[in-house]
PDB file of C-alpha atoms and ligand atoms in Angstrom:
ATOM      1  CA  UNK A   1     100.548  94.039  92.232  1.00  0.00           C
ATOM      2  CA  UNK A   2     101.393  90.563  94.319  1.00  0.00           C
ATOM      3  CA  UNK A   3     103.317  89.656  97.312  1.00  0.00           C
ATOM      4  CA  UNK A   4     106.101  86.815  96.856  1.00  0.00           C
ATOM      5  CA  UNK A   5     106.565  85.452 100.169  1.00  0.00           C
ATOM      6  CA  UNK A   6     109.281  83.250 101.446  1.00  0.00           C
ATOM      7  CA  UNK A   7     108.874  80.680 103.591  1.00  0.00           C
ATOM      8  CA  UNK A   8     111.833  78.866 105.961  1.00  0.00           C
ATOM      9  CA  UNK A   9     114.541  81.529 105.334  1.00  0.00           C
ATOM     10  CA  UNK A  10     115.898  81.863 108.577  1.00  0.00           C
ATOM     11  CA  UNK A  11     117.448  78.497 110.557  1.00  0.00           C
ATOM     12  CA  UNK A  12     116.260  79.599 113.782  1.00  0.00           C
ATOM     13  CA  UNK A  13     112.481  79.872 112.485  1.00  0.00           C
ATOM     14  CA  UNK A  14     112.937  76.842 110.659  1.00  0.00           C
ATOM     15  CA  UNK A  15     113.976  74.973 114.065  1.00  0.00           C
ATOM     16  CA  UNK A  16     111.218  76.554 116.078  1.00  0.00           C
ATOM     17  CA  UNK A  17     108.384  75.244 113.599  1.00  0.00           C
ATOM     18  CA  UNK A  18     110.195  71.777 113.134  1.00  0.00           C
ATOM     19  CA  UNK A  19     110.466  72.335 109.805  1.00  0.00           C
ATOM     20  CA  UNK A  20     113.223  70.761 107.631  1.00  0.00           C
ATOM     21  CA  UNK A  21     115.884  73.271 105.894  1.00  0.00           C
ATOM     22  CA  UNK A  22     114.588  73.340 102.424  1.00  0.00           C
ATOM     23  CA  UNK A  23     116.982  72.951  99.090  1.00  0.00           C
ATOM     24  CA  UNK A  24     115.570  75.724  97.383  1.00  0.00           C
ATOM     25  CA  UNK A  25     113.591  79.033  98.893  1.00  0.00           C
ATOM     26  CA  UNK A  26     109.911  78.047  99.840  1.00  0.00           C
ATOM     27  CA  UNK A  27     107.466  80.753  97.855  1.00  0.00           C
ATOM     28  CA  UNK A  28     104.303  81.461  97.895  1.00  0.00           C
ATOM     29  CA  UNK A  29     102.092  84.068  96.702  1.00  0.00           C
ATOM     30  CA  UNK A  30      99.200  86.749  98.052  1.00  0.00           C
ATOM     31  CA  UNK A  31      97.201  88.407  95.829  1.00  0.00           C
ATOM     32  CA  UNK A  32      96.625  92.467  95.952  1.00  0.00           C
ATOM     33  CA  UNK A  33      93.385  91.888  98.179  1.00  0.00           C
ATOM     34  CA  UNK A  34      95.839  90.704 101.190  1.00  0.00           C
ATOM     35  CA  UNK A  35      97.214  94.188 101.810  1.00  0.00           C
ATOM     36  CA  UNK A  36      96.140  95.835 105.054  1.00  0.00           C
ATOM     37  CA  UNK A  37      96.473  99.282 104.137  1.00  0.00           C
ATOM     38  CA  UNK A  38      95.571 100.541 107.605  1.00  0.00           C
ATOM     39  CA  UNK A  39      96.875 100.208 111.143  1.00  0.00           C
ATOM     40  CA  UNK A  40      94.275  97.884 112.294  1.00  0.00           C
ATOM     41  CA  UNK A  41      93.942  94.347 112.035  1.00  0.00           C
ATOM     42  CA  UNK A  42      90.804  92.581 112.287  1.00  0.00           C
ATOM     43  CA  UNK A  43      91.266  89.239 113.849  1.00  0.00           C
ATOM     44  CA  UNK A  44      89.477  86.744 111.099  1.00  0.00           C
ATOM     45  CA  UNK A  45      86.681  84.753 112.303  1.00  0.00           C
ATOM     46  CA  UNK A  46      88.071  81.307 110.679  1.00  0.00           C
ATOM     47  CA  UNK A  47      90.959  81.275 113.013  1.00  0.00           C
ATOM     48  CA  UNK A  48      91.858  80.914 116.744  1.00  0.00           C
ATOM     49  CA  UNK A  49      95.668  81.086 116.389  1.00  0.00           C
ATOM     50  CA  UNK A  50      96.803  83.740 114.056  1.00  0.00           C
ATOM     51  CA  UNK A  51     100.617  84.532 114.268  1.00  0.00           C
ATOM     52  CA  UNK A  52     102.423  87.452 113.450  1.00  0.00           C
ATOM     53  CA  UNK A  53     105.451  87.144 111.477  1.00  0.00           C
ATOM     54  CA  UNK A  54     107.569  90.295 111.003  1.00  0.00           C
ATOM     55  CA  UNK A  55     109.992  90.375 107.699  1.00  0.00           C
ATOM     56  CA  UNK A  56     112.152  92.530 105.757  1.00  0.00           C
ATOM     57  CA  UNK A  57     110.322  93.642 102.154  1.00  0.00           C
ATOM     58  CA  UNK A  58     111.593  94.982  99.150  1.00  0.00           C
ATOM     59  CA  UNK A  59     109.583  96.484  96.445  1.00  0.00           C
ATOM     60  CA  UNK A  60     110.048  95.637  92.514  1.00  0.00           C
ATOM     61  CA  UNK A  61     110.720  98.794  90.654  1.00  0.00           C
ATOM     62  CA  UNK A  62     110.391  97.449  87.110  1.00  0.00           C
ATOM     63  CA  UNK A  63     109.217  94.390  85.288  1.00  0.00           C
ATOM     64  CA  UNK A  64     111.639  91.454  85.527  1.00  0.00           C
ATOM     65  CA  UNK A  65     111.643  87.745  84.627  1.00  0.00           C
ATOM     66  CA  UNK A  66     114.916  85.525  84.682  1.00  0.00           C
ATOM     67  CA  UNK A  67     116.583  88.294  86.624  1.00  0.00           C
ATOM     68  CA  UNK A  68     120.526  87.288  87.653  1.00  0.00           C
ATOM     69  CA  UNK A  69     121.336  87.956  91.333  1.00  0.00           C
ATOM     70  CA  UNK A  70     124.293  90.368  90.270  1.00  0.00           C
ATOM     71  CA  UNK A  71     121.685  92.457  88.868  1.00  0.00           C
ATOM     72  CA  UNK A  72     118.380  92.129  91.025  1.00  0.00           C
ATOM     73  CA  UNK A  73     119.673  95.486  93.342  1.00  0.00           C
ATOM     74  CA  UNK A  74     118.506  97.422  89.857  1.00  0.00           C
ATOM     75  CA  UNK A  75     115.140  96.002  90.460  1.00  0.00           C
ATOM     76  CA  UNK A  76     114.274  97.465  93.888  1.00  0.00           C
ATOM     77  CA  UNK A  77     113.045 101.023  94.771  1.00  0.00           C
ATOM     78  CA  UNK A  78     111.973 100.655  98.338  1.00  0.00           C
ATOM     79  CA  UNK A  79     112.236  98.736 101.657  1.00  0.00           C
ATOM     80  CA  UNK A  80     110.674  98.424 104.827  1.00  0.00           C
ATOM     81  CA  UNK A  81     108.892  96.146 107.112  1.00  0.00           C
ATOM     82  CA  UNK A  82     105.691  94.025 106.499  1.00  0.00           C
ATOM     83  CA  UNK A  83     103.860  91.464 108.680  1.00  0.00           C
ATOM     84  CA  UNK A  84     103.207  87.883 106.924  1.00  0.00           C
ATOM     85  CA  UNK A  85      99.866  87.542 109.289  1.00  0.00           C
ATOM     86  CA  UNK A  86      99.371  83.446 109.269  1.00  0.00           C
ATOM     87  CA  UNK A  87      96.399  81.249 110.753  1.00  0.00           C
ATOM     88  CA  UNK A  88      98.753  78.999 112.062  1.00  0.00           C
ATOM     89  CA  UNK A  89      96.035  76.463 113.066  1.00  0.00           C
ATOM     90  CA  UNK A  90      94.542  76.510 109.364  1.00  0.00           C
ATOM     91  CA  UNK A  91      98.029  76.038 108.518  1.00  0.00           C
ATOM     92  CA  UNK A  92      98.844  73.400 110.355  1.00  0.00           C
ATOM     93  CA  UNK A  93      95.735  71.294 108.906  1.00  0.00           C
ATOM     94  CA  UNK A  94      96.836  72.035 105.411  1.00  0.00           C
ATOM     95  CA  UNK A  95     100.412  71.145 106.013  1.00  0.00           C
ATOM     96  CA  UNK A  96      99.158  67.788 107.440  1.00  0.00           C
ATOM     97  CA  UNK A  97      97.635  66.974 104.456  1.00  0.00           C
ATOM     98  CA  UNK A  98      99.974  68.266 101.901  1.00  0.00           C
ATOM     99  CA  UNK A  99      97.911  70.923 100.604  1.00  0.00           C
ATOM    100  CA  UNK A 100      98.316  74.560  99.651  1.00  0.00           C
ATOM    101  CA  UNK A 101      98.547  77.269 102.276  1.00  0.00           C
ATOM    102  CA  UNK A 102      96.375  80.151 101.007  1.00  0.00           C
ATOM    103  CA  UNK A 103      93.951  79.832 103.327  1.00  0.00           C
ATOM    104  CA  UNK A 104      96.112  80.354 106.181  1.00  0.00           C
ATOM    105  CA  UNK A 105      98.807  83.004 104.467  1.00  0.00           C
ATOM    106  CA  UNK A 106      96.692  84.793 101.818  1.00  0.00           C
ATOM    107  CA  UNK A 107      93.359  86.147 103.090  1.00  0.00           C
ATOM    108  CA  UNK A 108      92.424  89.841 103.141  1.00  0.00           C
ATOM    109  CA  UNK A 109      94.315  91.834 105.437  1.00  0.00           C
ATOM    110  CA  UNK A 110      97.406  88.818 106.123  1.00  0.00           C
ATOM    111  CA  UNK A 111     100.007  91.288 104.438  1.00  0.00           C
ATOM    112  CA  UNK A 112     100.791  94.487 106.472  1.00  0.00           C
ATOM    113  CA  UNK A 113     102.972  96.917 105.132  1.00  0.00           C
ATOM    114  CA  UNK A 114     104.786  99.751 107.091  1.00  0.00           C
ATOM    115  CA  UNK A 115     105.817 103.006 105.196  1.00  0.00           C
ATOM    116  CA  UNK A 116     108.737 102.280 102.426  1.00  0.00           C
ATOM    117  CA  UNK A 117     111.933 103.949 102.606  1.00  0.00           C
ATOM    118  CA  UNK A 118     114.067 104.454  99.652  1.00  0.00           C
ATOM    119  CA  UNK A 119     116.495 101.879  98.909  1.00  0.00           C
ATOM    120  CA  UNK A 120     119.962 101.966  98.081  1.00  0.00           C
ATOM    121  CA  UNK A 121     122.164  99.039  96.815  1.00  0.00           C
ATOM    122  CA  UNK A 122     124.700  99.788  99.324  1.00  0.00           C
ATOM    123  CA  UNK A 123     122.437  98.694 102.136  1.00  0.00           C
ATOM    124  CA  UNK A 124     122.823  95.092 100.997  1.00  0.00           C
ATOM    125  CA  UNK A 125     126.572  95.134 102.240  1.00  0.00           C
ATOM    126  CA  UNK A 126     125.788  95.277 105.548  1.00  0.00           C
ATOM    127  CA  UNK A 127     123.158  93.541 108.246  1.00  0.00           C
ATOM    128  CA  UNK A 128     119.832  95.452 107.884  1.00  0.00           C
ATOM    129  CA  UNK A 129     118.567  95.203 111.587  1.00  0.00           C
ATOM    130  CA  UNK A 130     114.722  95.023 112.670  1.00  0.00           C
ATOM    131  CA  UNK A 131     112.951  93.940 115.713  1.00  0.00           C
ATOM    132  CA  UNK A 132     109.020  93.560 116.683  1.00  0.00           C
ATOM    133  CA  UNK A 133     107.507  94.621 119.965  1.00  0.00           C
ATOM    134  CA  UNK A 134     104.228  93.362 121.159  1.00  0.00           C
ATOM    135  CA  UNK A 135     102.696  95.549 124.242  1.00  0.00           C
ATOM    136  CA  UNK A 136     106.379  96.942 124.172  1.00  0.00           C
ATOM    137  CA  UNK A 137     107.658  93.437 124.897  1.00  0.00           C
ATOM    138  CA  UNK A 138     110.456  92.449 122.100  1.00  0.00           C
ATOM    139  CA  UNK A 139     109.484  89.359 120.729  1.00  0.00           C
ATOM    140  CA  UNK A 140     111.302  89.030 117.206  1.00  0.00           C
ATOM    141  CA  UNK A 141     114.544  90.500 116.155  1.00  0.00           C
ATOM    142  CA  UNK A 142     116.791  89.770 113.277  1.00  0.00           C
ATOM    143  CA  UNK A 143     119.006  91.058 110.393  1.00  0.00           C
ATOM    144  CA  UNK A 144     119.266  90.428 106.820  1.00  0.00           C
ATOM    145  CA  UNK A 145     122.648  88.609 107.494  1.00  0.00           C
ATOM    146  CA  UNK A 146     120.917  85.749 108.919  1.00  0.00           C
ATOM    147  CA  UNK A 147     118.851  84.657 105.958  1.00  0.00           C
ATOM    148  CA  UNK A 148     119.571  81.739 104.027  1.00  0.00           C
ATOM    149  CA  UNK A 149     119.006  83.306 101.092  1.00  0.00           C
ATOM    150  CA  UNK A 150     119.603  86.863 100.640  1.00  0.00           C
ATOM    151  CA  UNK A 151     117.244  89.325  98.830  1.00  0.00           C
ATOM    152  CA  UNK A 152     119.402  89.252  95.445  1.00  0.00           C
ATOM    153  CA  UNK A 153     119.069  85.298  95.318  1.00  0.00           C
ATOM    154  CA  UNK A 154     115.518  85.403  96.059  1.00  0.00           C
ATOM    155  CA  UNK A 155     114.888  87.908  93.246  1.00  0.00           C
ATOM    156  CA  UNK A 156     116.712  85.437  91.057  1.00  0.00           C
ATOM    157  CA  UNK A 157     114.731  82.435  92.362  1.00  0.00           C
ATOM    158  CA  UNK A 158     111.385  83.743  92.025  1.00  0.00           C
ATOM    159  CA  UNK A 159     111.820  85.776  88.775  1.00  0.00           C
ATOM    160  CA  UNK A 160     112.560  82.231  87.458  1.00  0.00           C
ATOM    161  CA  UNK A 161     109.107  81.245  87.771  1.00  0.00           C
ATOM    162  CA  UNK A 162     107.157  84.370  87.891  1.00  0.00           C
ATOM    163  CA  UNK A 163     107.489  87.985  86.100  1.00  0.00           C
ATOM    164  CA  UNK A 164     108.186  90.435  88.685  1.00  0.00           C
ATOM    165  CA  UNK A 165     106.062  93.569  87.789  1.00  0.00           C
ATOM    166  CA  UNK A 166     106.613  97.093  89.002  1.00  0.00           C
ATOM    167  CA  UNK A 167     105.014  97.528  92.734  1.00  0.00           C
ATOM    168  CA  UNK A 168     105.398  93.992  93.359  1.00  0.00           C
ATOM    169  CA  UNK A 169     106.669  93.417  97.137  1.00  0.00           C
ATOM    170  CA  UNK A 170     109.074  90.571  98.107  1.00  0.00           C
ATOM    171  CA  UNK A 171     108.467  89.182 102.102  1.00  0.00           C
ATOM    172  CA  UNK A 172     111.754  87.541 102.559  1.00  0.00           C
ATOM    173  CA  UNK A 173     110.746  85.646 105.454  1.00  0.00           C
ATOM    174  CA  UNK A 174     110.549  85.799 108.892  1.00  0.00           C
ATOM    175  CA  UNK A 175     113.445  85.192 111.792  1.00  0.00           C
ATOM    176  CA  UNK A 176     112.445  83.483 115.088  1.00  0.00           C
ATOM    177  CA  UNK A 177     110.267  84.436 117.946  1.00  0.00           C
ATOM    178  CA  UNK A 178     106.986  83.762 115.799  1.00  0.00           C
ATOM    179  CA  UNK A 179     103.761  84.038 117.973  1.00  0.00           C
ATOM    180  CA  UNK A 180     100.071  84.591 118.616  1.00  0.00           C
ATOM    181  CA  UNK A 181      98.378  87.684 118.570  1.00  0.00           C
ATOM    182  CA  UNK A 182      95.375  88.506 120.770  1.00  0.00           C
ATOM    183  CA  UNK A 183      92.591  91.344 120.045  1.00  0.00           C
ATOM    184  CA  UNK A 184      94.002  94.414 121.814  1.00  0.00           C
ATOM    185  CA  UNK A 185      97.499  93.840 121.550  1.00  0.00           C
ATOM    186  CA  UNK A 186      99.760  96.418 120.096  1.00  0.00           C
ATOM    187  CA  UNK A 187     102.548  95.830 117.715  1.00  0.00           C
ATOM    188  CA  UNK A 188     105.310  98.201 116.935  1.00  0.00           C
ATOM    189  CA  UNK A 189     107.856  97.368 114.226  1.00  0.00           C
ATOM    190  CA  UNK A 190     111.313  98.464 114.094  1.00  0.00           C
ATOM    191  CA  UNK A 191     114.138  99.243 111.315  1.00  0.00           C
ATOM    192  CA  UNK A 192     117.607  99.660 113.202  1.00  0.00           C
ATOM    193  CA  UNK A 193     116.589 101.921 116.285  1.00  0.00           C
ATOM    194  CA  UNK A 194     113.762 103.410 113.610  1.00  0.00           C
ATOM    195  CA  UNK A 195     109.840 102.759 114.437  1.00  0.00           C
ATOM    196  CA  UNK A 196     108.342 102.427 111.198  1.00  0.00           C
ATOM    197  CA  UNK A 197     104.982 100.971 112.287  1.00  0.00           C
ATOM    198  CA  UNK A 198     102.073 100.446 114.994  1.00  0.00           C
ATOM    199  CA  UNK A 199      99.668  98.275 114.819  1.00  0.00           C
ATOM    200  CA  UNK A 200      96.568  97.509 116.517  1.00  0.00           C
ATOM    201  CA  UNK A 201      94.620  94.036 116.856  1.00  0.00           C
ATOM    202  CA  UNK A 202      90.808  94.247 116.839  1.00  0.00           C
TER     203      UNK A 202
HETATM  204 ZN1   ZN B 301     106.449  84.636 106.543  1.00  0.00          ZN
END
């Protein structure tokens, strides 16, 4: 499986990083080795500025290529939350030189997934609210209506380039409020009012 991740999909987050609003989705891939399948994130030694990015995630249920947005919901079977851990200092250097972001974005443990919930297409008719707390303080919140491209449009775009396979995970981009993590921090992710995960930085 792979993680297909979207950058710059929320206007407020684009502003906080002083990026330009893209004319089409910004896409990057994390390999399966990026999966963090435990509730501890070990701070990597190659960075001094790892940031959390809480994102809505959707799981692909069957193989597809060139999927039209109106059929995209048929390719999703679960959804939940993920953290796109980003070595912001490494990314800043790469961006400066116009180089690919993988060292900053796709390292081992950079893709944390909450437990996922069954997906119903009706969920796409209303905003899906989510937020992140660090040490009990709310630091990020957003909802799916604030996305520049919704998940159906994202699936259409990415499947133009990449075959989506069963079990692939779409990270739909982060809202504003990204920030650094420190060793000892406790992160908690909420979907609506339901706590979906707790995660410790070590
Ligand atoms: Zn992200």
